[in-house]
Amino acid sequence: MEKFDAIVVGAGPAGSAAAYGLAKAGVKTLLVERGKAPGHKAMFGGRIYAYPLRKLLPDFEKDCPVERFVTRENMSFLAEDTALNIEFDSPKLASGGSASFTANRAKFDVWLAKKAEEAGAMLITGIRVDGLHREGGKVSGVVANHDTVKADVVVAADGAMSQLARGAGLAGEPEPREFSVGVKETIELPQKTLEERFNVDEREGAAYVFAGYASNWLRGGGFLYTNKTTLSLGLVVSSEDLSVTKTEIGVLQDRFRKHPAIARLTKGGKVLEWSAHLVPELGIRMVAKAYTDGLILVGDAAGFLLNTGYTFRGVDLAIASGMAASEAILRARKSGGYSASSLAVYETLLREHRVTTDLETFSRAPLYLKNPRLFNVYPRLLNEIAEKVYSIDGKGQRRLLDIALQEAKAGKISAVKMLLDLLSGARAM
């Protein structure tokens, strides 16, 4: 087969962003996708922060398959049959640099890959890349279906379980502590019903984060996003906890959907599809280095995912890392080669695109979120306090502080331990 200047493996947001940047600069680029179409095998919660798209494609809103711009943020702590909710409503969130939107990856990935094609990249689908091709110890292409396709440099955008990252020695064998299991259902609702139920107009959308009973008290949580005529409802749960408790993620999803607070939001809906995948959990700690001779890792393959407990970010970091990778390759190309030392500028560019800076800012968050009390003790405690506060039975109303201290004692957690958790959370978040 012919040789390319660059091969990008994986036509997800990271890979297509990298291919677009390279092809636009005149680099002969091959974009390889193992699915029948970009996004065919993709699963994610359903929300994208738009800031990197505005840099990559300033007029992206003209034809980008946006479902709804998120204007309502909700955090919900669930107990068995109660829910304590915190809501932030701001129409300003639908525009400007902080805008985010819900999307269908099957549509969004096709759209972004097409932008790369229009810029000059060659897209080939239905091809699984089995490994890396090396010459003189340097990555010089890929092996797919026993064929070797050569290139000066390779971009690995092959997801959280990146075979290319492991093959290059940049990542070790996956361990349960490094991943959570994500599951999502797409639930159809009439557009008018959806907009009335969530109090949004035809352009606006809502985002929910759930903790506590959502994951049956295991480490993890739930999410719900509104699309045009569907809801994205799902869970992300520690694979360690699922293994230890011998719990099936599908059983948890059924229990979550039947919770009264969730059942009211999804009432009358029809489940259209169900999907699951592994989610990198440790962020910047998962990959020792995101480049080597002739190879750059982007997106999930590099562990670029950030969960702070109240925001979940993956696609924006993927797009930004794809942009950084294409710029690093273009600079290395001018210097005459793609050695690790030439590609080291990738680290600087990741900072400029606010990828590793944000991951470093919240570097303590992944470990803090391994605290099981965040997912069992505190959601229960908050609901018990709220129930006591709002239960007026004529026997005398108690002060909020007295109720909180009594419920904390009943939950067998000391004030000192609560204070330490609070301080640790403040540092991590």
CSV table of C-alpha atoms in Angstrom, one decimal:
chain,number,residue,atom,x,y,z
A,1,MET,CA,0.0,0.0,0.0
A,2,GLU,CA,1.1,3.6,-0.5
A,3,LYS,CA,2.9,5.4,2.2
A,4,PHE,CA,1.3,8.3,4.1
A,5,ASP,CA,2.8,11.2,6.0
A,6,ALA,CA,0.6,10.5,9.0
A,7,ILE,CA,-1.8,7.7,10.0
A,8,VAL,CA,-4.5,8.5,12.6
A,9,VAL,CA,-6.0,5.4,14.2
A,10,GLY,CA,-9.6,6.0,15.4
A,11,ALA,CA,-12.1,8.5,13.9
A,12,GLY,CA,-13.5,9.6,17.3
A,13,PRO,CA,-13.3,13.3,18.3
A,14,ALA,CA,-9.6,13.1,19.1
A,15,GLY,CA,-8.6,11.3,15.9
A,16,SER,CA,-10.7,13.4,13.6
A,17,ALA,CA,-9.5,16.7,15.2
A,18,ALA,CA,-5.9,15.5,14.7
A,19,ALA,CA,-6.6,14.4,11.1
A,20,TYR,CA,-8.3,17.7,10.3
A,21,GLY,CA,-5.4,19.8,11.6
A,22,LEU,CA,-2.9,17.7,9.7
A,23,ALA,CA,-4.8,17.5,6.4
A,24,LYS,CA,-5.6,21.2,6.4
A,25,ALA,CA,-1.8,21.9,6.6
A,26,GLY,CA,-1.2,19.7,3.5
A,27,VAL,CA,0.0,16.6,5.4
A,28,LYS,CA,-1.0,13.4,3.5
A,29,THR,CA,-3.2,11.8,6.2
A,30,LEU,CA,-5.0,8.5,6.5
A,31,LEU,CA,-7.8,8.3,9.1
A,32,VAL,CA,-8.6,4.6,10.0
A,33,GLU,CA,-11.8,3.6,11.8
A,34,ARG,CA,-12.6,0.1,12.9
A,35,GLY,CA,-16.4,0.7,13.0
A,36,LYS,CA,-18.7,0.7,10.0
A,37,ALA,CA,-18.8,4.5,10.4
A,38,PRO,CA,-17.3,7.0,12.8
A,39,GLY,CA,-19.2,6.8,16.1
A,40,HIS,CA,-20.6,3.4,15.3
A,41,LYS,CA,-18.9,1.8,18.2
A,42,ALA,CA,-18.7,4.9,20.4
A,43,MET,CA,-20.5,5.3,23.7
A,44,PHE,CA,-20.4,8.3,26.0
A,45,GLY,CA,-22.7,10.2,28.3
A,46,GLY,CA,-23.8,12.6,25.7
A,47,ARG,CA,-22.3,16.1,26.6
A,48,ILE,CA,-19.6,18.1,24.9
A,49,TYR,CA,-18.0,21.3,26.1
A,50,ALA,CA,-17.7,23.5,23.0
A,51,TYR,CA,-14.6,25.6,23.6
A,52,PRO,CA,-12.1,23.5,21.6
A,53,LEU,CA,-14.5,23.2,18.7
A,54,ARG,CA,-14.7,27.0,18.5
A,55,LYS,CA,-10.9,27.0,18.0
A,56,LEU,CA,-10.9,24.2,15.6
A,57,LEU,CA,-14.0,25.2,13.6
A,58,PRO,CA,-15.1,28.7,14.5
A,59,ASP,CA,-18.4,28.4,12.6
A,60,PHE,CA,-19.1,24.9,13.9
A,61,GLU,CA,-22.7,25.8,14.9
A,62,LYS,CA,-23.7,26.2,11.3
A,63,ASP,CA,-24.0,22.5,10.7
A,64,CYS,CA,-22.8,20.7,13.8
A,65,PRO,CA,-25.5,18.1,14.9
A,66,VAL,CA,-26.2,19.7,18.3
A,67,GLU,CA,-29.1,18.2,20.2
A,68,ARG,CA,-29.5,20.9,22.9
A,69,PHE,CA,-27.3,23.5,24.5
A,70,VAL,CA,-27.2,22.9,28.3
A,71,THR,CA,-28.7,25.7,30.3
A,72,ARG,CA,-29.8,23.8,33.5
A,73,GLU,CA,-27.3,22.0,35.7
A,74,ASN,CA,-28.6,19.6,38.4
A,75,MET,CA,-26.9,17.6,41.1
A,76,SER,CA,-29.0,15.1,42.9
A,77,PHE,CA,-28.3,12.9,46.0
A,78,LEU,CA,-30.5,9.9,46.1
A,79,ALA,CA,-31.6,7.6,48.9
A,80,GLU,CA,-33.9,4.6,48.5
A,81,ASP,CA,-37.0,6.7,47.8
A,82,THR,CA,-36.0,10.3,48.2
A,83,ALA,CA,-33.9,12.8,46.4
A,84,LEU,CA,-32.2,16.1,47.4
A,85,ASN,CA,-31.6,18.3,44.4
A,86,ILE,CA,-29.4,21.3,43.7
A,87,GLU,CA,-30.2,23.2,40.5
A,88,PHE,CA,-28.5,26.0,38.6
A,89,ASP,CA,-30.4,27.6,35.8
A,90,SER,CA,-28.6,30.0,33.4
A,91,PRO,CA,-29.6,30.8,29.8
A,92,LYS,CA,-26.1,32.3,29.5
A,93,LEU,CA,-24.6,28.8,29.5
A,94,ALA,CA,-26.0,28.2,26.0
A,95,SER,CA,-23.6,30.6,24.3
A,96,GLY,CA,-20.1,32.0,24.5
A,97,GLY,CA,-16.9,30.3,25.5
A,98,SER,CA,-18.4,28.2,28.3
A,99,ALA,CA,-21.2,26.7,26.2
A,100,SER,CA,-21.8,23.0,26.2
A,101,PHE,CA,-24.3,20.8,24.3
A,102,THR,CA,-25.7,17.3,24.2
A,103,ALA,CA,-24.9,15.2,21.1
A,104,ASN,CA,-25.4,11.8,19.5
A,105,ARG,CA,-21.9,10.4,18.9
A,106,ALA,CA,-23.1,8.4,15.8
A,107,LYS,CA,-24.0,11.8,14.3
A,108,PHE,CA,-21.3,14.0,15.8
A,109,ASP,CA,-18.4,11.7,14.9
A,110,VAL,CA,-19.5,11.3,11.3
A,111,TRP,CA,-19.8,15.1,11.1
A,112,LEU,CA,-16.3,15.8,12.5
A,113,ALA,CA,-14.7,13.0,10.4
A,114,LYS,CA,-16.3,14.5,7.3
A,115,LYS,CA,-14.7,17.8,8.2
A,116,ALA,CA,-11.3,16.0,8.2
A,117,GLU,CA,-12.1,14.5,4.8
A,118,GLU,CA,-13.1,17.8,3.4
A,119,ALA,CA,-9.7,19.2,4.6
A,120,GLY,CA,-8.0,16.4,2.6
A,121,ALA,CA,-7.7,13.4,4.9
A,122,MET,CA,-8.5,9.9,3.5
A,123,LEU,CA,-11.0,8.1,5.7
A,124,ILE,CA,-11.2,4.3,5.7
A,125,THR,CA,-13.8,2.5,7.9
A,126,GLY,CA,-14.3,-1.1,8.9
A,127,ILE,CA,-10.5,-1.7,9.3
A,128,ARG,CA,-9.1,-2.8,12.7
A,129,VAL,CA,-5.5,-1.9,13.3
A,130,ASP,CA,-3.8,-4.8,15.0
A,131,GLY,CA,-0.5,-3.2,16.0
A,132,LEU,CA,2.4,-0.9,15.1
A,133,HIS,CA,5.0,-1.3,12.4
A,134,ARG,CA,8.5,-0.4,13.3
A,135,GLU,CA,11.7,0.3,11.4
A,136,GLY,CA,15.0,0.8,13.2
A,137,GLY,CA,13.2,0.9,16.5
A,138,LYS,CA,10.9,3.8,15.5
A,139,VAL,CA,7.2,3.5,14.8
A,140,SER,CA,6.8,3.8,11.0
A,141,GLY,CA,3.2,2.7,10.4
A,142,VAL,CA,0.6,0.3,11.4
A,143,VAL,CA,-0.4,-3.4,10.8
A,144,ALA,CA,-4.0,-4.0,9.8
A,145,ASN,CA,-5.4,-7.3,8.6
A,146,HIS,CA,-1.8,-8.6,8.2
A,147,ASP,CA,-1.0,-5.7,5.8
A,148,THR,CA,1.5,-3.0,6.7
A,149,VAL,CA,0.7,0.6,6.0
A,150,LYS,CA,3.7,2.9,6.4
A,151,ALA,CA,3.8,6.4,7.6
A,152,ASP,CA,6.2,8.9,9.1
A,153,VAL,CA,4.2,9.3,12.2
A,154,VAL,CA,1.2,7.6,13.8
A,155,VAL,CA,-1.5,9.2,16.1
A,156,ALA,CA,-3.2,6.6,18.4
A,157,ALA,CA,-6.8,7.6,19.0
A,158,ASP,CA,-8.0,4.0,19.7
A,159,GLY,CA,-9.7,4.6,23.0
A,160,ALA,CA,-9.4,3.7,26.7
A,161,MET,CA,-8.1,0.2,26.1
A,162,SER,CA,-5.6,1.5,23.5
A,163,GLN,CA,-3.7,-1.5,22.0
A,164,LEU,CA,-1.3,0.8,20.4
A,165,ALA,CA,-0.3,2.6,23.7
A,166,ARG,CA,0.4,-0.8,25.3
A,167,GLY,CA,2.2,-2.0,22.2
A,168,ALA,CA,4.5,1.0,22.3
A,169,GLY,CA,5.2,0.5,26.0
A,170,LEU,CA,3.5,3.7,27.0
A,171,ALA,CA,0.8,2.0,29.0
A,172,GLY,CA,0.7,-1.2,31.0
A,173,GLU,CA,-1.9,-3.9,31.1
A,174,PRO,CA,-5.2,-2.5,32.4
A,175,GLU,CA,-6.1,-3.0,36.0
A,176,PRO,CA,-9.6,-2.8,37.6
A,177,ARG,CA,-8.7,0.2,39.8
A,178,GLU,CA,-7.9,2.2,36.6
A,179,PHE,CA,-11.4,1.9,35.1
A,180,SER,CA,-15.0,2.3,35.7
A,181,VAL,CA,-17.8,0.7,33.7
A,182,GLY,CA,-20.2,3.0,32.0
A,183,VAL,CA,-23.7,2.1,30.7
A,184,LYS,CA,-26.2,4.2,28.9
A,185,GLU,CA,-29.8,3.9,27.7
A,186,THR,CA,-31.3,6.2,25.1
A,187,ILE,CA,-35.0,6.8,26.0
A,188,GLU,CA,-37.4,8.3,23.4
A,189,LEU,CA,-39.9,11.0,24.5
A,190,PRO,CA,-42.1,13.3,22.4
A,191,GLN,CA,-40.4,16.6,22.0
A,192,LYS,CA,-43.2,18.6,23.6
A,193,THR,CA,-43.4,16.3,26.6
A,194,LEU,CA,-39.6,16.5,27.1
A,195,GLU,CA,-39.6,20.3,26.9
A,196,GLU,CA,-42.5,20.7,29.3
A,197,ARG,CA,-41.1,18.1,31.8
A,198,PHE,CA,-37.7,19.7,31.9
A,199,ASN,CA,-38.9,23.3,31.6
A,200,VAL,CA,-36.7,24.0,28.5
A,201,ASP,CA,-37.4,25.5,25.1
A,202,GLU,CA,-36.5,23.9,21.8
A,203,ARG,CA,-32.8,24.9,21.9
A,204,GLU,CA,-32.2,24.5,25.6
A,205,GLY,CA,-31.3,21.3,27.6
A,206,ALA,CA,-30.7,20.0,31.1
A,207,ALA,CA,-27.9,17.9,32.6
A,208,TYR,CA,-28.2,15.8,35.8
A,209,VAL,CA,-25.6,14.2,38.0
A,210,PHE,CA,-26.8,11.6,40.6
A,211,ALA,CA,-25.0,10.1,43.6
A,212,GLY,CA,-25.9,7.6,46.3
A,213,TYR,CA,-28.6,5.1,45.5
A,214,ALA,CA,-28.1,5.7,41.8
A,215,SER,CA,-25.2,3.2,41.9
A,216,ASN,CA,-26.7,1.2,44.9
A,217,TRP,CA,-24.1,2.9,47.2
A,218,LEU,CA,-21.1,1.7,45.1
A,219,ARG,CA,-18.5,4.2,44.0
A,220,GLY,CA,-19.9,5.9,41.0
A,221,GLY,CA,-23.0,7.8,39.9
A,222,GLY,CA,-25.6,8.4,37.4
A,223,PHE,CA,-26.3,11.0,34.7
A,224,LEU,CA,-29.1,12.2,32.6
A,225,TYR,CA,-28.9,14.5,29.5
A,226,THR,CA,-31.8,15.8,27.4
A,227,ASN,CA,-31.6,15.5,23.6
A,228,LYS,CA,-34.1,16.7,21.0
A,229,THR,CA,-36.5,13.8,21.4
A,230,THR,CA,-34.6,11.4,23.7
A,231,LEU,CA,-32.9,11.2,27.1
A,232,SER,CA,-29.5,9.8,27.7
A,233,LEU,CA,-29.7,7.9,31.1
A,234,GLY,CA,-26.8,6.0,32.5
A,235,LEU,CA,-24.4,5.0,35.2
A,236,VAL,CA,-20.6,5.0,35.7
A,237,VAL,CA,-19.5,2.6,38.4
A,238,SER,CA,-16.2,1.4,39.8
A,239,SER,CA,-15.2,-1.8,38.1
A,240,GLU,CA,-13.5,-2.8,41.4
A,241,ASP,CA,-16.8,-2.5,43.3
A,242,LEU,CA,-18.7,-4.4,40.6
A,243,SER,CA,-16.2,-7.2,40.8
A,244,VAL,CA,-16.0,-7.4,44.6
A,245,THR,CA,-19.8,-7.3,45.1
A,246,LYS,CA,-20.4,-9.5,42.1
A,247,THR,CA,-22.9,-7.0,40.8
A,248,GLU,CA,-24.0,-6.7,37.2
A,249,ILE,CA,-24.1,-3.2,35.8
A,250,GLY,CA,-27.4,-4.0,34.0
A,251,VAL,CA,-29.1,-4.8,37.3
A,252,LEU,CA,-27.9,-1.5,38.7
A,253,GLN,CA,-29.2,0.4,35.7
A,254,ASP,CA,-32.7,-1.2,36.1
A,255,ARG,CA,-32.7,-0.3,39.8
A,256,PHE,CA,-31.6,3.3,39.0
A,257,ARG,CA,-34.3,3.7,36.3
A,258,LYS,CA,-37.0,2.6,38.7
A,259,HIS,CA,-36.1,5.1,41.5
A,260,PRO,CA,-39.1,7.5,42.0
A,261,ALA,CA,-37.1,10.6,41.1
A,262,ILE,CA,-35.9,9.0,37.8
A,263,ALA,CA,-39.1,7.3,37.0
A,264,ARG,CA,-40.9,10.6,37.0
A,265,LEU,CA,-38.4,12.1,34.5
A,266,THR,CA,-38.5,9.1,32.1
A,267,LYS,CA,-42.3,8.3,32.4
A,268,GLY,CA,-43.8,7.2,29.1
A,269,GLY,CA,-40.4,6.9,27.5
A,270,LYS,CA,-39.3,4.0,25.2
A,271,VAL,CA,-35.8,2.6,25.5
A,272,LEU,CA,-34.3,2.7,22.0
A,273,GLU,CA,-30.8,1.4,22.6
A,274,TRP,CA,-28.4,0.2,25.4
A,275,SER,CA,-24.6,0.4,25.4
A,276,ALA,CA,-21.6,0.1,27.7
A,277,HIS,CA,-17.9,0.7,27.8
A,278,LEU,CA,-14.9,1.2,30.0
A,279,VAL,CA,-14.1,4.7,31.3
A,280,PRO,CA,-10.5,5.7,32.3
A,281,GLU,CA,-10.6,6.7,36.0
A,282,LEU,CA,-7.2,7.9,37.1
A,283,GLY,CA,-6.7,10.6,34.5
A,284,ILE,CA,-3.1,11.9,34.1
A,285,ARG,CA,-1.8,9.0,36.2
A,286,MET,CA,-2.7,6.4,33.7
A,287,VAL,CA,-0.1,7.1,31.0
A,288,ALA,CA,3.6,7.7,31.8
A,289,LYS,CA,4.2,9.6,28.6
A,290,ALA,CA,1.9,10.4,25.7
A,291,TYR,CA,4.5,10.2,22.9
A,292,THR,CA,7.5,8.2,21.7
A,293,ASP,CA,9.5,7.9,18.5
A,294,GLY,CA,7.0,8.2,15.7
A,295,LEU,CA,3.9,8.0,17.9
A,296,ILE,CA,1.5,10.3,19.8
A,297,LEU,CA,-1.4,9.3,22.0
A,298,VAL,CA,-4.6,11.4,22.1
A,299,GLY,CA,-7.9,11.3,23.9
A,300,ASP,CA,-8.9,8.3,26.0
A,301,ALA,CA,-5.8,6.4,24.7
A,302,ALA,CA,-3.7,8.9,26.7
A,303,GLY,CA,-6.1,8.9,29.7
A,304,PHE,CA,-7.3,12.4,29.0
A,305,LEU,CA,-10.6,12.2,30.9
A,306,LEU,CA,-11.6,14.3,33.9
A,307,ASN,CA,-14.2,13.5,36.5
A,308,THR,CA,-14.6,16.0,39.4
A,309,GLY,CA,-17.8,14.5,40.7
A,310,TYR,CA,-19.9,17.4,39.4
A,311,THR,CA,-18.5,17.6,35.9
A,312,PHE,CA,-17.5,14.8,33.5
A,313,ARG,CA,-15.2,15.8,30.7
A,314,GLY,CA,-13.9,13.6,27.9
A,315,VAL,CA,-14.8,14.8,24.4
A,316,ASP,CA,-13.5,18.4,24.9
A,317,LEU,CA,-10.1,17.1,26.2
A,318,ALA,CA,-10.1,14.6,23.3
A,319,ILE,CA,-10.6,17.4,20.7
A,320,ALA,CA,-8.1,19.7,22.3
A,321,SER,CA,-5.5,16.9,22.5
A,322,GLY,CA,-6.1,16.1,18.8
A,323,MET,CA,-5.4,19.7,18.0
A,324,ALA,CA,-2.2,19.7,20.1
A,325,ALA,CA,-1.0,16.5,18.4
A,326,SER,CA,-1.4,17.9,14.9
A,327,GLU,CA,0.4,21.0,15.9
A,328,ALA,CA,3.2,19.0,17.5
A,329,ILE,CA,3.6,16.9,14.3
A,330,LEU,CA,3.7,20.0,12.1
A,331,ARG,CA,6.4,21.5,14.2
A,332,ALA,CA,8.4,18.2,14.3
A,333,ARG,CA,8.0,18.0,10.5
A,334,LYS,CA,9.7,21.3,10.1
A,335,SER,CA,12.6,20.2,12.2
A,336,GLY,CA,13.1,17.2,10.0
A,337,GLY,CA,11.9,14.1,12.0
A,338,TYR,CA,9.5,12.6,14.4
A,339,SER,CA,11.8,11.4,17.1
A,340,ALA,CA,10.7,11.5,20.7
A,341,SER,CA,12.7,14.6,21.3
A,342,SER,CA,11.1,16.4,18.3
A,343,LEU,CA,7.6,15.4,19.5
A,344,ALA,CA,8.3,16.5,23.1
A,345,VAL,CA,6.7,19.9,22.1
A,346,TYR,CA,3.4,18.0,22.5
A,347,GLU,CA,3.7,18.4,26.3
A,348,THR,CA,3.9,22.2,25.9
A,349,LEU,CA,1.0,22.2,23.4
A,350,LEU,CA,-1.2,20.1,25.7
A,351,ARG,CA,-0.7,22.8,28.3
A,352,GLU,CA,-1.5,25.6,25.9
A,353,HIS,CA,-4.7,23.8,24.9
A,354,ARG,CA,-5.6,23.4,28.6
A,355,VAL,CA,-5.6,19.6,28.6
A,356,THR,CA,-2.9,18.6,31.1
A,357,THR,CA,-3.3,21.9,33.0
A,358,ASP,CA,-6.8,21.0,34.0
A,359,LEU,CA,-5.9,17.4,34.7
A,360,GLU,CA,-3.1,18.5,36.9
A,361,THR,CA,-5.3,21.1,38.7
A,362,PHE,CA,-7.7,18.2,39.6
A,363,SER,CA,-5.0,15.5,39.9
A,364,ARG,CA,-6.2,14.7,43.5
A,365,ALA,CA,-9.8,14.3,42.3
A,366,PRO,CA,-9.6,10.7,41.0
A,367,LEU,CA,-8.2,9.4,44.3
A,368,TYR,CA,-10.5,11.5,46.4
A,369,LEU,CA,-13.5,10.0,44.5
A,370,LYS,CA,-12.4,6.6,45.7
A,371,ASN,CA,-13.7,7.5,49.2
A,372,PRO,CA,-16.7,5.2,49.6
A,373,ARG,CA,-18.4,7.6,52.1
A,374,LEU,CA,-19.0,10.0,49.2
A,375,PHE,CA,-21.4,7.5,47.7
A,376,ASN,CA,-23.1,5.9,50.6
A,377,VAL,CA,-22.8,7.7,53.9
A,378,TYR,CA,-23.2,11.3,52.8
A,379,PRO,CA,-26.1,10.9,50.2
A,380,ARG,CA,-28.0,9.0,52.9
A,381,LEU,CA,-27.1,11.6,55.5
A,382,LEU,CA,-28.2,14.5,53.4
A,383,ASN,CA,-31.6,12.9,52.6
A,384,GLU,CA,-32.2,12.0,56.2
A,385,ILE,CA,-31.4,15.6,57.3
A,386,ALA,CA,-33.7,17.0,54.6
A,387,GLU,CA,-36.5,14.7,55.6
A,388,LYS,CA,-36.3,15.7,59.2
A,389,VAL,CA,-36.1,19.4,58.3
A,390,TYR,CA,-39.3,19.3,56.2
A,391,SER,CA,-41.3,17.0,58.4
A,392,ILE,CA,-43.5,19.1,60.7
A,393,ASP,CA,-45.5,16.8,62.9
A,394,GLY,CA,-46.5,19.1,65.8
A,395,LYS,CA,-44.0,17.5,68.2
A,396,GLY,CA,-41.7,20.5,68.1
A,397,GLN,CA,-39.4,21.7,65.3
A,398,ARG,CA,-35.7,21.3,65.9
A,399,ARG,CA,-32.8,23.5,64.7
A,400,LEU,CA,-31.0,22.4,61.5
A,401,LEU,CA,-27.7,22.0,63.4
A,402,ASP,CA,-29.2,19.7,66.0
A,403,ILE,CA,-30.7,17.6,63.3
A,404,ALA,CA,-27.5,17.4,61.3
A,405,LEU,CA,-25.5,16.3,64.4
A,406,GLN,CA,-28.0,13.7,65.4
A,407,GLU,CA,-28.2,12.2,62.0
A,408,ALA,CA,-24.4,12.2,61.7
A,409,LYS,CA,-24.2,10.3,65.0
A,410,ALA,CA,-26.9,7.9,63.8
A,411,GLY,CA,-24.9,7.3,60.6
A,412,LYS,CA,-21.9,6.4,62.8
A,413,ILE,CA,-19.6,9.1,61.3
A,414,SER,CA,-17.7,11.4,63.6
A,415,ALA,CA,-17.5,15.2,63.1
A,416,VAL,CA,-13.7,14.9,62.8
A,417,LYS,CA,-14.0,12.4,59.9
A,418,MET,CA,-16.6,14.6,58.2
A,419,LEU,CA,-14.3,17.6,58.6
A,420,LEU,CA,-11.3,15.7,57.1
A,421,ASP,CA,-13.4,14.6,54.2
A,422,LEU,CA,-14.5,18.1,53.6
A,423,LEU,CA,-11.0,19.5,53.7
A,424,SER,CA,-9.8,16.7,51.4
A,425,GLY,CA,-12.6,17.5,49.0
A,426,ALA,CA,-11.8,21.2,49.0
A,427,ARG,CA,-8.2,20.4,48.1
A,428,ALA,CA,-9.1,17.9,45.4
A,429,MET,CA,-11.9,19.9,43.8
